[in-house]
Short mmCIF file of C-alpha atoms in Angstrom, two decimals:
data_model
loop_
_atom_site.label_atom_id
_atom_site.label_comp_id
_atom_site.label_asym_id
_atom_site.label_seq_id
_atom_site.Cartn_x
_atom_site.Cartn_y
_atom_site.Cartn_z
CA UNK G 1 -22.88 -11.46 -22.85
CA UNK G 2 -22.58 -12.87 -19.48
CA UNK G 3 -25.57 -14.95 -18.33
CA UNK G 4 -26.84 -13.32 -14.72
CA UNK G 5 -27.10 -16.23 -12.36
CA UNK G 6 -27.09 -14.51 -9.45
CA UNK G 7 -28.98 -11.53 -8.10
CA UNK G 8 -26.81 -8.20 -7.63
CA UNK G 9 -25.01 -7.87 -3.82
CA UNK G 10 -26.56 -5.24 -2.70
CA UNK G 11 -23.56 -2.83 -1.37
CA UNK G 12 -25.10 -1.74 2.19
CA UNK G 13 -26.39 -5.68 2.75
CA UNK G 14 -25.87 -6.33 6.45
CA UNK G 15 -24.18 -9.52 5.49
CA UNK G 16 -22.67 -12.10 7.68
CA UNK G 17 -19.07 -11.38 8.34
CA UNK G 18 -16.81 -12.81 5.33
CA UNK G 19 -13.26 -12.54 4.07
CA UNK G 20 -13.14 -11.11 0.20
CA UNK G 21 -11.68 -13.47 -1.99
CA UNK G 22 -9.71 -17.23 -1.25
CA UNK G 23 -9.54 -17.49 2.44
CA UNK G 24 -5.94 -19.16 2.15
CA UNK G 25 -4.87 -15.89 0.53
CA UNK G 26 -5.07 -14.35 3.81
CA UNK G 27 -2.64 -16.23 5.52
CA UNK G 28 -0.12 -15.30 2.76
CA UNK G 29 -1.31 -12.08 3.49
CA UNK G 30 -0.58 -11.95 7.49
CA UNK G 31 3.04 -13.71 6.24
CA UNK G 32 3.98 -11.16 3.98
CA UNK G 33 3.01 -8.28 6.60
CA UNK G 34 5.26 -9.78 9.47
CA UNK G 35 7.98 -10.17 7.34
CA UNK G 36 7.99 -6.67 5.87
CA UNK G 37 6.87 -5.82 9.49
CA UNK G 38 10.03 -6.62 10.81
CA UNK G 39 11.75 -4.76 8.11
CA UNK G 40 10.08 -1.59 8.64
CA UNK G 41 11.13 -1.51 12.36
CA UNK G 42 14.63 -3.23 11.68
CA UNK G 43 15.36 -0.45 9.22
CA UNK G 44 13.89 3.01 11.49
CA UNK G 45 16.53 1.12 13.96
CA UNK G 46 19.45 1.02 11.66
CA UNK G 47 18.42 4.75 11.05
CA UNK G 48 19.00 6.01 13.95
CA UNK G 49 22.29 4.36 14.48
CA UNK G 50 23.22 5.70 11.19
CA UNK G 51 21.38 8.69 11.39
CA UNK G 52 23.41 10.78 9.20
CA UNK G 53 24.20 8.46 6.76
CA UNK G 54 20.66 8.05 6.49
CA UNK G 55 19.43 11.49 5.88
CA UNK G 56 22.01 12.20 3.59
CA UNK G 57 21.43 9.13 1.74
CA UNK G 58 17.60 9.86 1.53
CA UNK G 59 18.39 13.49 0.00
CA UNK G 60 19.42 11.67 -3.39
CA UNK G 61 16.30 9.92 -3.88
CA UNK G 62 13.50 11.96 -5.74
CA UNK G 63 10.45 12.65 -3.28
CA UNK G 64 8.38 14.03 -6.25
CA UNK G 65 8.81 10.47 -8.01
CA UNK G 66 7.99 8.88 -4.80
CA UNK G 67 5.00 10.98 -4.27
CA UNK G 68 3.93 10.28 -7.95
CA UNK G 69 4.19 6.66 -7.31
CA UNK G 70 1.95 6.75 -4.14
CA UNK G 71 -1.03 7.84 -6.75
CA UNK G 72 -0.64 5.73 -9.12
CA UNK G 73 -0.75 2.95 -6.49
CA UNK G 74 -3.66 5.00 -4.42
CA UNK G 75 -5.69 5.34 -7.04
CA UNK G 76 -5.11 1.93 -8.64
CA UNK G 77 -6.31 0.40 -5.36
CA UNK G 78 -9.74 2.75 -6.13
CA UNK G 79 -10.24 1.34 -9.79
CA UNK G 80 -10.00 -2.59 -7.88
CA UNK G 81 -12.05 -1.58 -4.98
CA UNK G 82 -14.53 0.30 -7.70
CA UNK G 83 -14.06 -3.09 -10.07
CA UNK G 84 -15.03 -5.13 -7.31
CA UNK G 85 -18.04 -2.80 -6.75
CA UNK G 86 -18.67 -3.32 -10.34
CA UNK G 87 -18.41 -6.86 -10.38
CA UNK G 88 -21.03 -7.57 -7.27
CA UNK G 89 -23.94 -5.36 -9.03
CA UNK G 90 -23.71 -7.03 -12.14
CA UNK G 91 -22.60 -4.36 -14.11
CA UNK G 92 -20.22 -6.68 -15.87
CA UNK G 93 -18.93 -4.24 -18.63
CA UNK G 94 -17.65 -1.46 -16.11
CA UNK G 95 -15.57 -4.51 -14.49
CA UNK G 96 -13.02 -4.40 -17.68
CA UNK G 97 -12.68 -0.55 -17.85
CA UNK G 98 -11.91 -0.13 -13.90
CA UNK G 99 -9.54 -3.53 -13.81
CA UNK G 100 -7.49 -1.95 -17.22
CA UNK G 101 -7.09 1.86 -15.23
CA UNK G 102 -5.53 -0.16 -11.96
CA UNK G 103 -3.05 -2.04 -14.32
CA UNK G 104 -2.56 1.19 -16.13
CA UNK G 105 -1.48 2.59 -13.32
CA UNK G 106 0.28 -0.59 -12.25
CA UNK G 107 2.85 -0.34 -15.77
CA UNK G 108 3.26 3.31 -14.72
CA UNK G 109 4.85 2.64 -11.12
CA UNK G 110 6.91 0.38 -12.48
CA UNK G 111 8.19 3.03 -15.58
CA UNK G 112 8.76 5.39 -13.08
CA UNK G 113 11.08 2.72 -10.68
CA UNK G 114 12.67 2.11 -13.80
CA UNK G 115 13.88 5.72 -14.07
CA UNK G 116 13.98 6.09 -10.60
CA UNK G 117 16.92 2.74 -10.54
CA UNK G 118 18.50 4.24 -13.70
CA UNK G 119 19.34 7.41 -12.21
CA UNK G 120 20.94 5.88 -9.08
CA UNK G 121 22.78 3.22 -11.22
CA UNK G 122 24.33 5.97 -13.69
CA UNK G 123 25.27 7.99 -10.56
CA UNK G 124 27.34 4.80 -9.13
CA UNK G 125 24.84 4.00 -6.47
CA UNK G 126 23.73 0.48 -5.80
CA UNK G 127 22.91 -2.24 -3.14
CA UNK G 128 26.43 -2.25 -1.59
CA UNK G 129 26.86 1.79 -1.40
CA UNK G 130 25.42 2.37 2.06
CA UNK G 131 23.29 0.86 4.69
CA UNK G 132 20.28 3.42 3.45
CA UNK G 133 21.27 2.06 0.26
CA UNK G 134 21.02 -1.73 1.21
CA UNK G 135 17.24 -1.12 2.43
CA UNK G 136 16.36 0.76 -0.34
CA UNK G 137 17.04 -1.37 -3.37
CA UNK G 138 16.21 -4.86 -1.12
CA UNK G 139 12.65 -3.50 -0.02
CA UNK G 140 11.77 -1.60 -2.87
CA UNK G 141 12.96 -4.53 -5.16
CA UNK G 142 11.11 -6.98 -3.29
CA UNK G 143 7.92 -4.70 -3.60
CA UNK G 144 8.43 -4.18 -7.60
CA UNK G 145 8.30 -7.57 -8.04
CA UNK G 146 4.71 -7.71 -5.68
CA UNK G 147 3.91 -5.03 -8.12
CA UNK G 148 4.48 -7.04 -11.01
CA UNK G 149 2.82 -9.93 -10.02
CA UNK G 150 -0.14 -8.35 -8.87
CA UNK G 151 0.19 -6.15 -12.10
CA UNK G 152 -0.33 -9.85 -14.02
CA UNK G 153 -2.86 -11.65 -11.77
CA UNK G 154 -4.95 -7.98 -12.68
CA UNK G 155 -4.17 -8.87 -16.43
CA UNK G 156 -5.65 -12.43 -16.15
CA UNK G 157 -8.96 -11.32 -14.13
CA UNK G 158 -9.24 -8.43 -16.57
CA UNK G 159 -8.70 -10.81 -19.65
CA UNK G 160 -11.75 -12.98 -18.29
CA UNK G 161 -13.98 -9.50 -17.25
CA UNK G 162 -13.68 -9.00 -20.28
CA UNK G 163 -15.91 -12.33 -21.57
CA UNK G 164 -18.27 -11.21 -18.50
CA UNK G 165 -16.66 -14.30 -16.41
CA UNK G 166 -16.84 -11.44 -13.35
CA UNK G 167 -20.51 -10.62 -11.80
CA UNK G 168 -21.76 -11.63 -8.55
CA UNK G 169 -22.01 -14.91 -8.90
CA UNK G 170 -18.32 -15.38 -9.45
CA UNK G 171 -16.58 -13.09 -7.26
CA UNK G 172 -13.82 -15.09 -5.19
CA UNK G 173 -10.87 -14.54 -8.39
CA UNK G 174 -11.74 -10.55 -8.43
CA UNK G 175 -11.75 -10.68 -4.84
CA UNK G 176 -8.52 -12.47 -4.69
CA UNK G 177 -6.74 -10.68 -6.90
CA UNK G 178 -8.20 -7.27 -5.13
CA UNK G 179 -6.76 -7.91 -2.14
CA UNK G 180 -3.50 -8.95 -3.01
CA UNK G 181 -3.25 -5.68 -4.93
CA UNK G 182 -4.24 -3.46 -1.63
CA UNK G 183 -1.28 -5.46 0.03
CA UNK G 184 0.79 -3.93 -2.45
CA UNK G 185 -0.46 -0.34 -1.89
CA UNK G 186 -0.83 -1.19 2.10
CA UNK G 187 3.32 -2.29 2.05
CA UNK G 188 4.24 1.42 -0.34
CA UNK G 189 2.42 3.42 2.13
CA UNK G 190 5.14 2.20 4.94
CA UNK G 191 7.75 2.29 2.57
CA UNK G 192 7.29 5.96 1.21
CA UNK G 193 7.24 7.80 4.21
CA UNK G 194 10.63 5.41 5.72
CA UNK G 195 12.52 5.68 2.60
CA UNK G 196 11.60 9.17 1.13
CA UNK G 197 10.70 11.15 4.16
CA UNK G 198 11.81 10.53 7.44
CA UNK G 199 14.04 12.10 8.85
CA UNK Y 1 -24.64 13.85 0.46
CA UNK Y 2 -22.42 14.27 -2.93
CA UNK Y 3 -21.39 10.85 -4.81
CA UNK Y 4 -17.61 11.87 -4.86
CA UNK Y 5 -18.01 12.02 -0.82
CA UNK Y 6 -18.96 8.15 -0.82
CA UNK Y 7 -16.94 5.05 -0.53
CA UNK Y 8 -14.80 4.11 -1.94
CA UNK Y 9 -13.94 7.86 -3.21
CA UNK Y 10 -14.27 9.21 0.12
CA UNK Y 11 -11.65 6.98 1.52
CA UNK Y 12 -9.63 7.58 -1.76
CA UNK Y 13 -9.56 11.46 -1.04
CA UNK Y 14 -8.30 11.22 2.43
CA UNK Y 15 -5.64 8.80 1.39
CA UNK Y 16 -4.34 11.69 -1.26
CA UNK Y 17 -5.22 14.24 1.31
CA UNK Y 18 -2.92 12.60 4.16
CA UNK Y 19 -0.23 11.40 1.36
CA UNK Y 20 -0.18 15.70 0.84
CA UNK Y 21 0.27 16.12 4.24
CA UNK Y 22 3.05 13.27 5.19
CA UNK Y 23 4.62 14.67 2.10
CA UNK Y 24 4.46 18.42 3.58
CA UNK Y 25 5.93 17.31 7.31
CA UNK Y 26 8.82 15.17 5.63
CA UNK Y 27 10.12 18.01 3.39
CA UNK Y 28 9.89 20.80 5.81
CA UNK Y 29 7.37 20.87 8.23
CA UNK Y 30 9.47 22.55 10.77
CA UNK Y 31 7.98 20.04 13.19
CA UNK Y 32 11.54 19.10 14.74
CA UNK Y 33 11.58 16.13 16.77
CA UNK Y 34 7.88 15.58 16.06
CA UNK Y 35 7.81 14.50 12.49
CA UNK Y 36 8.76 11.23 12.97
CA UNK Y 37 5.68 10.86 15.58
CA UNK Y 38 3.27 12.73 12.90
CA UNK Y 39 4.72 10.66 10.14
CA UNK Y 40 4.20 7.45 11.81
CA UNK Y 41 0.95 8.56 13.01
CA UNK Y 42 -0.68 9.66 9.32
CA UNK Y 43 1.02 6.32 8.11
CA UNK Y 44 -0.93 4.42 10.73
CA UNK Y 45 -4.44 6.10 9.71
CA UNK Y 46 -3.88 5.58 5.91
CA UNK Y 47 -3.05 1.78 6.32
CA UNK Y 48 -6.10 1.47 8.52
CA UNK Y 49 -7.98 3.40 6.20
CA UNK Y 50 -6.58 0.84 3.62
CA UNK Y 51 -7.04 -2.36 5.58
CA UNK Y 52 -10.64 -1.46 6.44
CA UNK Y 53 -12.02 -0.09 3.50
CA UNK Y 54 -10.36 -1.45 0.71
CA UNK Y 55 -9.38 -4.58 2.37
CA UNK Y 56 -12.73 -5.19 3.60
CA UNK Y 57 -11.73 -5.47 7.22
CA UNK Y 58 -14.52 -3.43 8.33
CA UNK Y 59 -17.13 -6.03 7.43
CA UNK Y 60 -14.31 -9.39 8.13
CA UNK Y 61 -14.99 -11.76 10.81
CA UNK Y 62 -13.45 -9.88 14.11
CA UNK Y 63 -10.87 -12.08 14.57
CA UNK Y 64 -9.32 -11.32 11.59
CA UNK Y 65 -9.58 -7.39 11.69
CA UNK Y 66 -7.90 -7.64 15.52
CA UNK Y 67 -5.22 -9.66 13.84
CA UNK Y 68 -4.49 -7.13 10.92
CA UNK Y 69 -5.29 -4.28 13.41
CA UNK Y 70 -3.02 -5.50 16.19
CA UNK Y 71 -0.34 -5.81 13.34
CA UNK Y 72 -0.84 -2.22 12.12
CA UNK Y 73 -0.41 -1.22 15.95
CA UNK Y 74 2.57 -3.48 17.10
CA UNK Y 75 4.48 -2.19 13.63
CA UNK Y 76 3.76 0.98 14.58
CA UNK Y 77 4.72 1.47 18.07
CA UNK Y 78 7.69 -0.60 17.74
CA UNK Y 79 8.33 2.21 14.81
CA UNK Y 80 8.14 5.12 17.25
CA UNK Y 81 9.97 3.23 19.51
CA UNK Y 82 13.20 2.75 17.31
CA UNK Y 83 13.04 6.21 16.25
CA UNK Y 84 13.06 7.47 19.87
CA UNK Y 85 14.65 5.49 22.46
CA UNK Y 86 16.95 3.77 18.96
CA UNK Y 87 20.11 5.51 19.85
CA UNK Y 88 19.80 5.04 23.91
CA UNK Y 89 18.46 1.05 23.04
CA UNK Y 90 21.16 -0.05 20.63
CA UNK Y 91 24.62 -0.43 20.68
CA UNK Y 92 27.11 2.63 18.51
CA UNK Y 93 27.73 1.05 14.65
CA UNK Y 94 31.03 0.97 13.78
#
């Protein structure tokens, strides 16, 4: 059982104003939200030079499986956020059970982008079939693989919850690991509504 | 007031609640020329909504939330922007 070296963090403290997690991180952070910045606006341009392309295009995708994703990732960001929670009160064996739902639902985004990139593969469609097309599999490629990543940093910090390495005391890897995961759901909720709905 | 009605679930619940919604005005809201502006707009609250309470930003050093703010806003804007004034602002493709 985890020794308790530090008093709780009491959830309404009227703390000084801090960063969760390694400061550093957060310059990754701002990096990766210009870049996909840029891609977001560069790619409502191209749409509306292509504009029928485009909506045609979107039609094949399946909202439903979009929508589906956007909970699992939703949600998963809760069970961190509720981990986190966890982790500053000391109540080191709820840390484990929230951390293993978010990763859960981490493996299930990526089954359903696997079925999701089958479909459009068996139909003939791929990077090169149509500007729509080049935007969809580069940005929602580039964001599988955040949601891999931040599916395995989860696995590590869950792996040491569960020895009770995460209470208040040690909170900066939790942290870390928290908010790169809310980047991940922070970049889908852009790319949902651009690739699945606009039109 | 009820537990479920606390953060984080609160802001959890009006994440699914607006995901419902964008997902109602993209399919067929009937909302013409005015879904892109209502899509961009419920995309705008839920990132703030994700920057601020998951994120932290509420309780981050102000510098910091302006920055992630001010990003949320120019991306935004520059959004509505391409979507409205796109075709008159950029050349014909092909």
């Amino acid at each position: 059982m985890p020794v308790e070296l530090t008093a709780p963090i009491p959830a309404t403290a009227k703390a000084e104003p801090r960063l969760p997690g390694d400061p550093d991180l957060w310059f990754l952070i701002l990096a990766e939200l210009l870049t996909f910045g840029m891609f977001f606006v560069a790619y409502v341009g191209y749409r509306a030079m292509e504009t029928e392309v485009f909506n045609a295009s979107q039609l094949t995708l399946d909202r439903t499986l979009g929508v589906i994703n956007t909970l699992f990732l939703l949600t998963s960001s809760w069970a961190v956020v509720s981990a986190v929670r966890a982790a500053r009160a000391n109540h080191s064996q709820q840390v484990p059970r929230y951390l293993a739902l978010a990763i859960l639902l981490g493996l299930s985004f990526m089954v359903v982008k696997y079925f999701e990139y089958s479909a459009k593969f068996a139909a003939g469609i791929s990077l090169n079939t149509d500007t729509f097309f080049n935007f969809y599999f580069a940005l929602t490629m580039i964001h599988l693989g955040h949601v891999i990543g931040g599916t395995v940093v989860l696995t590590v910090i869950w792996s040491n919850a569960r020895k009770g390495a995460c209470h208040a005391g040690n909170m900066r890897g939790i942290e870390s690991g928290a908010t790169f995961w809310h980047l991940v759901d922070l970049l889908w909720i852009f790319l949902f509504p651009l690739l699945y709905l606009l039109r | 007031m009820p537990a479920f009605l606390l953060n984080p679930h609160r802001t959890w619940l009006i994440l699914i609640i607006a995901t419902a919604t964008t997902f109602w005005v993209g399919v067929d809201g009937g909302l013409g020329l005015a879904a892109g502006a209502v899509t961009f707009a419920i995309t705008w609250i839920k990132g703030r909504l994700v920057v601020l309470d998951f994120m932290e930003l509420r309780h981050a050093p102000p510098l910091w939330r302006r920055i992630i703010e001010g990003w949320l806003m120019l991306v935004t804007t520059l959004m509505l922007a391409a979507y409205y004034l796109g075709p008159e602002l950029l050349p014909k493709a092909g």
